CSV table of C-alpha atoms and ligand atoms in Angstrom, one decimal:
chain,number,residue,atom,x,y,z
A,1,UNK,CA,9.7,-22.8,22.2
A,2,UNK,CA,8.4,-20.9,25.5
A,3,UNK,CA,9.3,-19.4,28.9
A,4,UNK,CA,7.6,-19.1,32.1
A,5,UNK,CA,8.3,-15.4,31.5
A,6,UNK,CA,6.1,-15.2,28.7
A,7,UNK,CA,2.4,-13.8,29.0
A,8,UNK,CA,-0.4,-15.9,27.8
A,9,UNK,CA,-0.9,-13.7,24.7
A,10,UNK,CA,2.5,-14.1,23.7
A,11,UNK,CA,2.8,-17.8,23.8
A,12,UNK,CA,-0.3,-18.0,21.7
A,13,UNK,CA,0.8,-15.8,19.0
A,14,UNK,CA,1.7,-17.1,15.3
A,15,UNK,CA,3.8,-14.1,14.2
A,16,UNK,CA,3.8,-13.0,10.2
A,17,UNK,CA,7.0,-14.1,8.4
A,18,UNK,CA,8.2,-11.4,6.2
A,19,UNK,CA,10.0,-12.6,2.8
A,20,UNK,CA,13.6,-13.0,3.3
A,21,UNK,CA,16.1,-10.0,3.0
A,22,UNK,CA,19.1,-12.1,2.1
A,23,UNK,CA,22.5,-10.9,3.4
A,24,UNK,CA,24.1,-12.1,-0.2
A,25,UNK,CA,25.1,-9.7,-2.7
A,26,UNK,CA,24.3,-10.1,-6.3
A,27,UNK,CA,21.1,-11.9,-5.9
A,28,UNK,CA,18.5,-10.7,-8.3
A,29,UNK,CA,15.7,-10.4,-5.5
A,30,UNK,CA,12.3,-10.8,-6.8
A,31,UNK,CA,10.6,-11.9,-3.7
A,32,UNK,CA,9.2,-8.8,-1.4
A,33,UNK,CA,7.5,-6.4,-3.9
A,34,UNK,CA,9.8,-3.8,-3.4
A,35,UNK,CA,10.2,-1.3,-6.2
A,36,UNK,CA,13.5,-1.7,-8.3
A,37,UNK,CA,13.9,2.0,-9.4
A,38,UNK,CA,14.8,3.8,-6.3
A,39,UNK,CA,13.3,6.6,-4.3
A,40,UNK,CA,13.3,10.0,-5.8
A,41,UNK,CA,15.9,12.2,-5.8
A,42,UNK,CA,14.3,14.7,-4.3
A,43,UNK,CA,13.3,12.4,-1.4
A,44,UNK,CA,16.9,11.7,-0.6
A,45,UNK,CA,17.9,15.0,-0.7
A,46,UNK,CA,15.3,16.1,1.7
A,47,UNK,CA,16.5,13.2,3.8
A,48,UNK,CA,20.2,14.3,3.7
A,49,UNK,CA,18.9,18.0,4.7
A,50,UNK,CA,17.4,16.5,8.1
A,51,UNK,CA,20.7,14.6,8.8
A,52,UNK,CA,22.1,17.3,11.6
A,53,UNK,CA,21.8,18.5,15.1
A,54,UNK,CA,18.1,19.0,14.9
A,55,UNK,CA,18.1,15.2,15.5
A,56,UNK,CA,18.4,15.8,19.0
A,57,UNK,CA,14.4,17.0,18.8
A,58,UNK,CA,11.7,14.8,18.8
A,59,UNK,CA,9.8,14.8,15.5
A,60,UNK,CA,6.4,16.5,15.2
A,61,UNK,CA,4.0,14.0,16.8
A,62,UNK,CA,1.2,14.5,14.2
A,63,UNK,CA,3.6,15.1,11.3
A,64,UNK,CA,1.5,18.1,10.2
A,65,UNK,CA,3.9,18.8,7.0
A,66,UNK,CA,3.4,15.2,5.4
A,67,UNK,CA,-0.5,15.3,6.5
A,68,UNK,CA,-0.6,18.6,4.5
A,69,UNK,CA,0.9,16.9,1.4
A,70,UNK,CA,-1.2,13.6,1.5
A,71,UNK,CA,-4.3,15.7,2.1
A,72,UNK,CA,-3.7,18.1,-0.7
A,73,UNK,CA,-2.7,15.4,-3.3
A,74,UNK,CA,-6.3,13.8,-2.7
A,75,UNK,CA,-8.4,17.0,-2.1
A,76,UNK,CA,-8.8,15.9,1.7
A,77,UNK,CA,-8.5,17.6,4.8
A,78,UNK,CA,-5.6,16.8,7.1
A,79,UNK,CA,-8.2,15.4,9.8
A,80,UNK,CA,-8.8,12.7,7.1
A,81,UNK,CA,-5.3,11.6,6.9
A,82,UNK,CA,-3.8,9.4,9.6
A,83,UNK,CA,0.1,8.6,9.1
A,84,UNK,CA,1.9,5.8,10.5
A,85,UNK,CA,5.5,3.6,10.4
A,86,UNK,CA,4.6,1.7,7.4
A,87,UNK,CA,0.8,0.3,6.5
A,88,UNK,CA,1.9,-2.7,8.8
A,89,UNK,CA,1.6,-0.1,11.7
A,90,UNK,CA,-1.3,1.6,10.6
A,91,UNK,CA,-3.2,-1.7,9.6
A,92,UNK,CA,-2.3,-3.2,13.2
A,93,UNK,CA,-4.2,0.3,14.8
A,94,UNK,CA,-6.9,-0.4,12.3
A,95,UNK,CA,-7.6,-3.9,13.7
A,96,UNK,CA,-7.7,-2.5,17.3
A,97,UNK,CA,-9.6,0.9,16.8
A,98,UNK,CA,-12.0,-0.3,14.0
A,99,UNK,CA,-12.1,-4.0,13.8
A,100,UNK,CA,-12.3,-5.5,17.1
A,101,UNK,CA,-16.3,-6.3,17.7
A,102,UNK,CA,-18.6,-8.9,18.8
A,103,UNK,CA,-19.1,-9.9,15.2
A,104,UNK,CA,-16.3,-11.8,13.0
A,105,UNK,CA,-14.6,-9.3,10.4
A,106,UNK,CA,-14.3,-10.9,6.9
A,107,UNK,CA,-11.5,-11.2,4.5
A,108,UNK,CA,-10.3,-13.5,1.6
A,109,UNK,CA,-9.2,-16.8,2.1
A,110,UNK,CA,-6.0,-15.9,-0.1
A,111,UNK,CA,-4.8,-12.5,1.1
A,112,UNK,CA,-2.2,-10.5,2.8
A,113,UNK,CA,-1.3,-13.0,5.5
A,114,UNK,CA,-0.5,-10.3,8.1
A,115,UNK,CA,-4.3,-10.0,8.6
A,116,UNK,CA,-5.0,-13.2,10.8
A,117,UNK,CA,-1.9,-12.2,12.6
A,118,UNK,CA,-3.4,-9.1,13.8
A,119,UNK,CA,-6.6,-11.1,14.8
A,120,UNK,CA,-4.3,-13.2,17.1
A,121,UNK,CA,-2.4,-10.3,18.8
A,122,UNK,CA,-5.8,-8.3,19.5
A,123,UNK,CA,-8.3,-11.1,19.5
A,124,UNK,CA,-10.3,-10.1,16.5
A,125,UNK,CA,-12.6,-13.0,15.5
A,126,UNK,CA,-12.8,-13.5,11.7
A,127,UNK,CA,-14.0,-15.8,8.9
A,128,UNK,CA,-12.3,-16.3,5.7
A,129,UNK,CA,-14.4,-15.8,2.6
A,130,UNK,CA,-12.8,-18.3,-0.2
A,131,UNK,CA,-11.9,-16.5,-3.7
A,132,UNK,CA,-13.4,-17.9,-6.8
A,133,UNK,CA,-11.9,-20.8,-8.7
A,134,UNK,CA,-10.1,-18.0,-10.7
A,135,UNK,CA,-9.0,-16.2,-7.5
A,136,UNK,CA,-11.2,-13.2,-8.0
A,137,UNK,CA,-13.4,-11.5,-4.9
A,138,UNK,CA,-17.0,-11.5,-5.4
A,139,UNK,CA,-18.6,-9.0,-3.2
A,140,UNK,CA,-21.8,-10.9,-2.9
A,141,UNK,CA,-20.0,-13.3,-0.7
A,142,UNK,CA,-19.7,-10.8,2.0
A,143,UNK,CA,-23.2,-10.3,2.3
A,144,UNK,CA,-23.4,-11.8,6.0
A,145,UNK,CA,-23.1,-10.5,9.6
A,146,UNK,CA,-19.6,-9.4,10.2
A,147,UNK,CA,-18.0,-6.7,12.3
A,148,UNK,CA,-15.8,-5.1,9.3
A,149,UNK,CA,-14.1,-6.1,6.2
A,150,UNK,CA,-10.7,-5.9,5.0
A,151,UNK,CA,-9.6,-6.4,1.2
A,152,UNK,CA,-6.2,-5.3,-0.5
A,153,UNK,CA,-6.9,-3.8,-3.8
A,154,UNK,CA,-5.3,-5.2,-5.9
A,155,UNK,CA,-5.1,-8.3,-3.8
A,156,UNK,CA,-2.3,-10.0,-2.4
A,157,UNK,CA,-0.7,-12.3,-3.5
A,158,UNK,CA,-2.7,-12.6,-6.4
A,159,UNK,CA,-2.6,-8.9,-8.2
A,160,UNK,CA,-6.3,-9.5,-9.2
A,161,UNK,CA,-8.1,-6.1,-9.0
A,162,UNK,CA,-11.6,-5.4,-7.7
A,163,UNK,CA,-13.7,-3.0,-10.0
A,164,UNK,CA,-14.4,0.3,-8.3
A,165,UNK,CA,-18.2,-0.4,-8.8
A,166,UNK,CA,-17.7,-3.6,-6.4
A,167,UNK,CA,-16.3,-1.8,-3.6
A,168,UNK,CA,-19.2,0.5,-3.9
A,169,UNK,CA,-21.6,-2.1,-3.8
A,170,UNK,CA,-19.5,-3.8,-0.9
A,171,UNK,CA,-19.5,-0.4,1.1
A,172,UNK,CA,-23.4,0.4,0.4
A,173,UNK,CA,-24.3,-3.1,1.6
A,174,UNK,CA,-22.0,-2.9,5.1
A,175,UNK,CA,-23.1,0.8,6.1
A,176,UNK,CA,-22.7,-0.7,9.8
A,177,UNK,CA,-19.5,-1.7,9.5
A,178,UNK,CA,-16.0,-0.5,8.7
A,179,UNK,CA,-15.0,-1.6,4.9
A,180,UNK,CA,-11.1,-1.3,4.8
A,181,UNK,CA,-9.8,-1.2,1.3
A,182,UNK,CA,-5.9,-1.9,1.5
A,183,UNK,CA,-4.4,-0.3,-1.4
A,184,UNK,CA,-0.7,-0.8,-1.1
A,185,UNK,CA,-0.3,-2.0,-5.1
A,186,UNK,CA,-3.0,0.5,-6.3
A,187,UNK,CA,-0.4,2.9,-8.0
A,188,UNK,CA,0.2,0.0,-10.6
A,189,UNK,CA,-3.0,0.3,-12.6
A,190,UNK,CA,-5.9,0.3,-10.1
A,191,UNK,CA,-8.2,3.0,-9.6
A,192,UNK,CA,-8.3,4.2,-5.8
A,193,UNK,CA,-11.2,4.4,-3.9
A,194,UNK,CA,-10.5,7.4,-2.4
A,195,UNK,CA,-13.0,9.5,-4.4
A,196,UNK,CA,-15.6,7.5,-2.6
A,197,UNK,CA,-14.6,8.4,1.2
A,198,UNK,CA,-16.8,11.7,0.9
A,199,UNK,CA,-19.9,9.4,0.2
A,200,UNK,CA,-19.2,6.7,2.6
A,201,UNK,CA,-18.3,7.5,6.4
A,202,UNK,CA,-17.3,3.7,6.7
A,203,UNK,CA,-14.5,3.3,3.9
A,204,UNK,CA,-11.0,3.5,5.1
A,205,UNK,CA,-8.3,3.5,2.5
A,206,UNK,CA,-4.8,2.6,3.4
A,207,UNK,CA,-1.8,3.6,1.2
A,208,UNK,CA,1.9,3.0,1.5
A,209,UNK,CA,4.9,4.6,-0.3
A,210,UNK,CA,6.9,1.4,0.2
A,211,UNK,CA,6.0,0.1,-3.2
A,212,UNK,CA,4.3,3.3,-5.1
A,213,UNK,CA,7.5,5.4,-4.2
A,214,UNK,CA,10.2,3.1,-3.7
A,215,UNK,CA,10.5,3.6,0.1
A,216,UNK,CA,10.2,0.4,1.9
A,217,UNK,CA,13.2,1.3,3.9
A,218,UNK,CA,11.6,4.4,5.3
A,219,UNK,CA,8.3,2.9,6.7
A,220,UNK,CA,5.7,5.5,5.4
A,221,UNK,CA,2.0,4.4,5.4
A,222,UNK,CA,-1.0,6.2,5.8
A,223,UNK,CA,-5.0,5.7,6.1
A,224,UNK,CA,-7.6,7.8,4.5
A,225,UNK,CA,-11.2,7.9,5.5
A,226,UNK,CA,-13.9,10.0,7.6
A,227,UNK,CA,-12.6,12.1,10.6
A,228,UNK,CA,-14.4,9.8,12.9
A,229,UNK,CA,-12.7,6.8,11.7
A,230,UNK,CA,-9.2,9.0,11.8
A,231,UNK,CA,-9.9,10.0,15.3
A,232,UNK,CA,-10.0,6.5,16.3
A,233,UNK,CA,-6.8,5.7,14.8
A,234,UNK,CA,-5.2,8.7,16.6
A,235,UNK,CA,-6.3,7.5,19.9
A,236,UNK,CA,-4.7,4.3,19.6
A,237,UNK,CA,-1.7,5.8,18.2
A,238,UNK,CA,-1.6,8.4,21.1
A,239,UNK,CA,-1.6,5.3,23.3
A,240,UNK,CA,1.0,3.5,21.8
A,241,UNK,CA,3.8,5.6,20.2
A,242,UNK,CA,3.5,9.4,20.1
A,243,UNK,CA,6.3,9.6,17.2
A,244,UNK,CA,5.9,6.8,14.7
A,245,UNK,CA,7.6,8.8,12.1
A,246,UNK,CA,11.0,10.1,12.8
A,247,UNK,CA,12.2,13.5,11.1
A,248,UNK,CA,14.1,11.7,8.2
A,249,UNK,CA,10.7,9.8,7.4
A,250,UNK,CA,8.6,13.0,7.7
A,251,UNK,CA,10.9,14.9,5.3
A,252,UNK,CA,11.4,11.8,3.0
A,253,UNK,CA,8.0,11.2,2.4
A,254,UNK,CA,6.9,14.7,1.9
A,255,UNK,CA,9.4,15.3,-0.4
A,256,UNK,CA,8.5,11.9,-2.2
A,257,UNK,CA,4.8,12.8,-2.6
A,258,UNK,CA,5.8,16.3,-4.1
A,259,UNK,CA,7.6,14.8,-6.7
A,260,UNK,CA,4.9,13.4,-9.0
A,261,UNK,CA,7.0,13.3,-12.2
A,262,UNK,CA,9.1,10.6,-10.6
A,263,UNK,CA,6.1,8.6,-9.4
A,264,UNK,CA,4.6,8.8,-12.9
A,265,UNK,CA,7.6,7.8,-14.6
A,266,UNK,CA,8.6,4.7,-12.3
A,267,UNK,CA,5.2,3.4,-12.1
A,268,UNK,CA,4.7,3.5,-16.0
A,269,UNK,CA,8.1,1.5,-16.1
A,270,UNK,CA,6.9,-1.1,-13.5
A,271,UNK,CA,3.6,-1.3,-15.5
A,272,UNK,CA,5.6,-1.7,-19.1
A,273,UNK,CA,7.7,-4.5,-17.5
A,274,UNK,CA,5.0,-6.3,-15.8
A,275,UNK,CA,3.3,-6.7,-18.8
A,276,UNK,CA,6.4,-7.9,-21.1
A,277,UNK,CA,7.2,-10.4,-18.5
A,278,UNK,CA,3.5,-11.8,-18.3
A,279,UNK,CA,3.9,-12.2,-22.1
A,280,UNK,CA,7.3,-14.1,-22.0
A,281,UNK,CA,6.1,-16.2,-18.8
A,282,UNK,CA,2.9,-17.3,-21.0
A,283,UNK,CA,5.1,-18.1,-23.6
A,284,UNK,CA,7.2,-20.5,-21.3
A,285,UNK,CA,3.7,-22.3,-20.7
A,286,UNK,CA,2.8,-20.2,-17.1
A,287,UNK,CA,-0.5,-19.5,-16.1
A,288,UNK,CA,-0.3,-16.1,-15.2
A,289,UNK,CA,-3.5,-14.4,-13.4
A,290,UNK,CA,-3.9,-10.7,-14.6
A,291,UNK,CA,-2.0,-8.8,-12.3
A,292,UNK,CA,-2.4,-5.0,-11.7
A,293,UNK,CA,0.2,-5.0,-8.9
A,294,UNK,CA,4.0,-4.8,-8.9
A,295,UNK,CA,4.3,-8.5,-8.9
A,296,UNK,CA,2.6,-11.5,-11.0
A,297,UNK,CA,1.3,-14.9,-9.5
A,298,UNK,CA,2.1,-17.6,-11.8
A,299,UNK,CA,1.9,-21.3,-12.0
A,300,UNK,CA,3.3,-23.9,-14.5
A,301,UNK,CA,0.6,-26.8,-15.3
A,302,UNK,CA,3.9,-29.2,-15.1
A,303,UNK,CA,6.2,-28.0,-12.5
A,304,UNK,CA,6.0,-28.0,-9.1
A,305,UNK,CA,6.0,-24.3,-7.4
A,306,UNK,CA,8.1,-25.4,-4.6
A,307,UNK,CA,10.7,-26.7,-7.1
A,308,UNK,CA,10.7,-24.1,-9.6
A,309,UNK,CA,11.6,-21.5,-6.6
A,310,UNK,CA,14.4,-23.7,-5.6
A,311,UNK,CA,15.5,-24.3,-9.0
A,312,UNK,CA,15.5,-20.3,-9.2
A,313,UNK,CA,17.5,-20.0,-6.0
A,314,UNK,CA,20.2,-22.1,-7.0
A,315,UNK,CA,20.7,-19.7,-9.8
A,316,UNK,CA,20.6,-16.7,-7.5
A,317,UNK,CA,17.1,-15.7,-8.1
A,318,UNK,CA,14.7,-15.3,-5.1
A,319,UNK,CA,11.0,-15.1,-5.7
A,320,UNK,CA,8.5,-16.0,-3.1
A,321,UNK,CA,6.5,-19.3,-2.9
A,322,UNK,CA,3.7,-19.8,-0.1
A,323,UNK,CA,3.2,-23.4,1.2
A,324,UNK,CA,-0.5,-22.6,1.7
A,325,UNK,CA,-3.6,-24.3,0.7
A,326,UNK,CA,-4.8,-23.5,-2.9
A,327,UNK,CA,-1.6,-21.5,-3.8
A,328,UNK,CA,1.3,-23.8,-3.1
A,329,UNK,CA,1.7,-24.4,-6.9
A,330,UNK,CA,2.3,-20.4,-7.4
A,331,UNK,CA,5.3,-18.3,-7.4
A,332,UNK,CA,4.8,-14.8,-6.7
A,333,UNK,CA,7.5,-12.9,-8.9
A,334,UNK,CA,7.9,-9.0,-7.9
A,335,UNK,CA,8.4,-7.0,-11.5
A,336,UNK,CA,12.1,-5.8,-11.0
A,337,UNK,CA,14.1,-4.0,-13.7
A,338,UNK,CA,14.1,-4.9,-17.2
A,339,UNK,CA,17.6,-6.6,-16.5
A,340,UNK,CA,16.5,-8.4,-13.7
A,341,UNK,CA,13.2,-10.0,-15.1
A,342,UNK,CA,15.4,-11.1,-18.5
A,343,UNK,CA,17.7,-13.0,-16.2
A,344,UNK,CA,14.3,-14.6,-14.4
A,345,UNK,CA,13.3,-15.6,-18.2
A,346,UNK,CA,16.6,-17.1,-19.0
A,347,UNK,CA,16.8,-18.9,-15.6
A,348,UNK,CA,13.1,-20.3,-16.6
A,349,UNK,CA,14.0,-21.2,-19.9
A,350,UNK,CA,16.9,-23.4,-18.7
A,351,UNK,CA,14.9,-24.8,-15.9
A,352,UNK,CA,12.1,-25.8,-17.9
A,353,UNK,CA,14.3,-27.5,-20.5
B,401,LIG,C1,-1.5,-5.8,0.9
B,401,LIG,C2,-0.5,-5.3,1.9
B,401,LIG,N1,-0.4,-4.2,2.8
B,401,LIG,C3,0.4,-3.9,3.4
B,401,LIG,C4,1.8,-4.1,3.2
B,401,LIG,C5,2.7,-3.6,4.2
B,401,LIG,O1,3.4,-2.7,3.7
B,401,LIG,P1,4.2,-1.5,4.3
B,401,LIG,O2,4.3,-2.0,5.9
B,401,LIG,O3,5.6,-1.7,4.0
B,401,LIG,O4,4.0,-0.1,4.2
B,401,LIG,C6,1.8,-5.4,2.3
B,401,LIG,C7,3.4,-5.1,2.1
B,401,LIG,O5,3.8,-6.5,1.4
B,401,LIG,C8,1.3,-5.6,1.6
B,401,LIG,O6,1.3,-6.6,0.7
C-alpha cells in the first residue's frame, strides 16, 4: 500500500511488528515478555494519587524526581540519567543522537528486531555480525571499523548473557564509538554494566521498567552514561517531545524504583520458575538455550517450531515464533506464573504425544 500523500521516507519504512496483544480473555499469554507478577502496590498507589485536578497541568519536562530516584539507586548524578517513554523511545533517540555517523553501526544478526527498523527510520547504515553456532556473541567479531555498537545483554530473543569482562573488552577496543548495552532483561540474572560507566565515557546503558518492574503498560525506560552522551539525548528529546513521561508515569515509576523489596521478590520468582521450566522442557526433548532473561528460547529436534506454536495456540497458549533465518525452529516462551508454565508443559506433553 502507498499513497501520493506519503513522504519518501514513509514509503520506504519497514515498521517493527510487536508481539500480539490479543483481545480474547483466558489466554495463557507467554509471547511478549511481560512480567506476570504485576507492579508494586506502592507504584499503583502513587499512580492513583496522581489522578486528580493536577492532570490539567503539564508534567515536569525533566522528570527530575524520577531521575533522582534512578541516579540514587545506581550511585550516579542526575546528569548521567535520561528518561523516556519506554526504552523503545530512548533507543530511537540513541540511534539519531549517537549512532548516526558515516560508518555503519554493528549489532548481532539475531537480536532485538527493532534495531534495523530505527536504522531505516533515521538512515543509519548497519552491518549485522553473526552470532556463533551456539548463538553467542564473540566480542572479537566486533573488531572492525564502526560508527557505534549496540547489543542487548542478555540478548533477545536468545536470552544468552555476555560476561562483564567481554563488555569491558568491547568498550576498550572501541573508544572512538559509542557502545550501547541494552539491559532490558538484566534484572533476571545478569550483571549490569552500570559500574563501568565511570571508566568508559563511550558506554551507554539502557534499562526499562517494563519487564523488571512489571510496568510495560506505563512506558518508562532510561539511559545511563557520561553526561555528554545524556546531553545528546536531551537535545533530541527536546526537539521532539518535551513531555515524554506523563504525571502518572513519573509518580508510578518513582515509587516502583523505591520498592526494592517487591522488585527483589518478583525477580527471584521469575528466575526460579525459569529454571523449573527449563528442566521440564529439556525433559520433553527440547534444546533450551541457557537464559538469563525472563524468557527461554527453545527448539525441538523433531518438531517444527511454527507447527508447535500453532498447536499451542489451538490450546489457548500463545508464545512467540519468529519466521527468520537461523531461528525459525525456535519458540520464545515468556516466563509466566507457575500455573501458566504448568499449563504450557501439559499442552506440550499432549502435542508431542
Ligand atoms: C532488547 C529489548 N530492548 C528494548 C525493549 C523495549 O522495551 P520497552 O519499550 O517496553 O521499554 C524490548 C522489548 O521487548 C527488548 O526486548
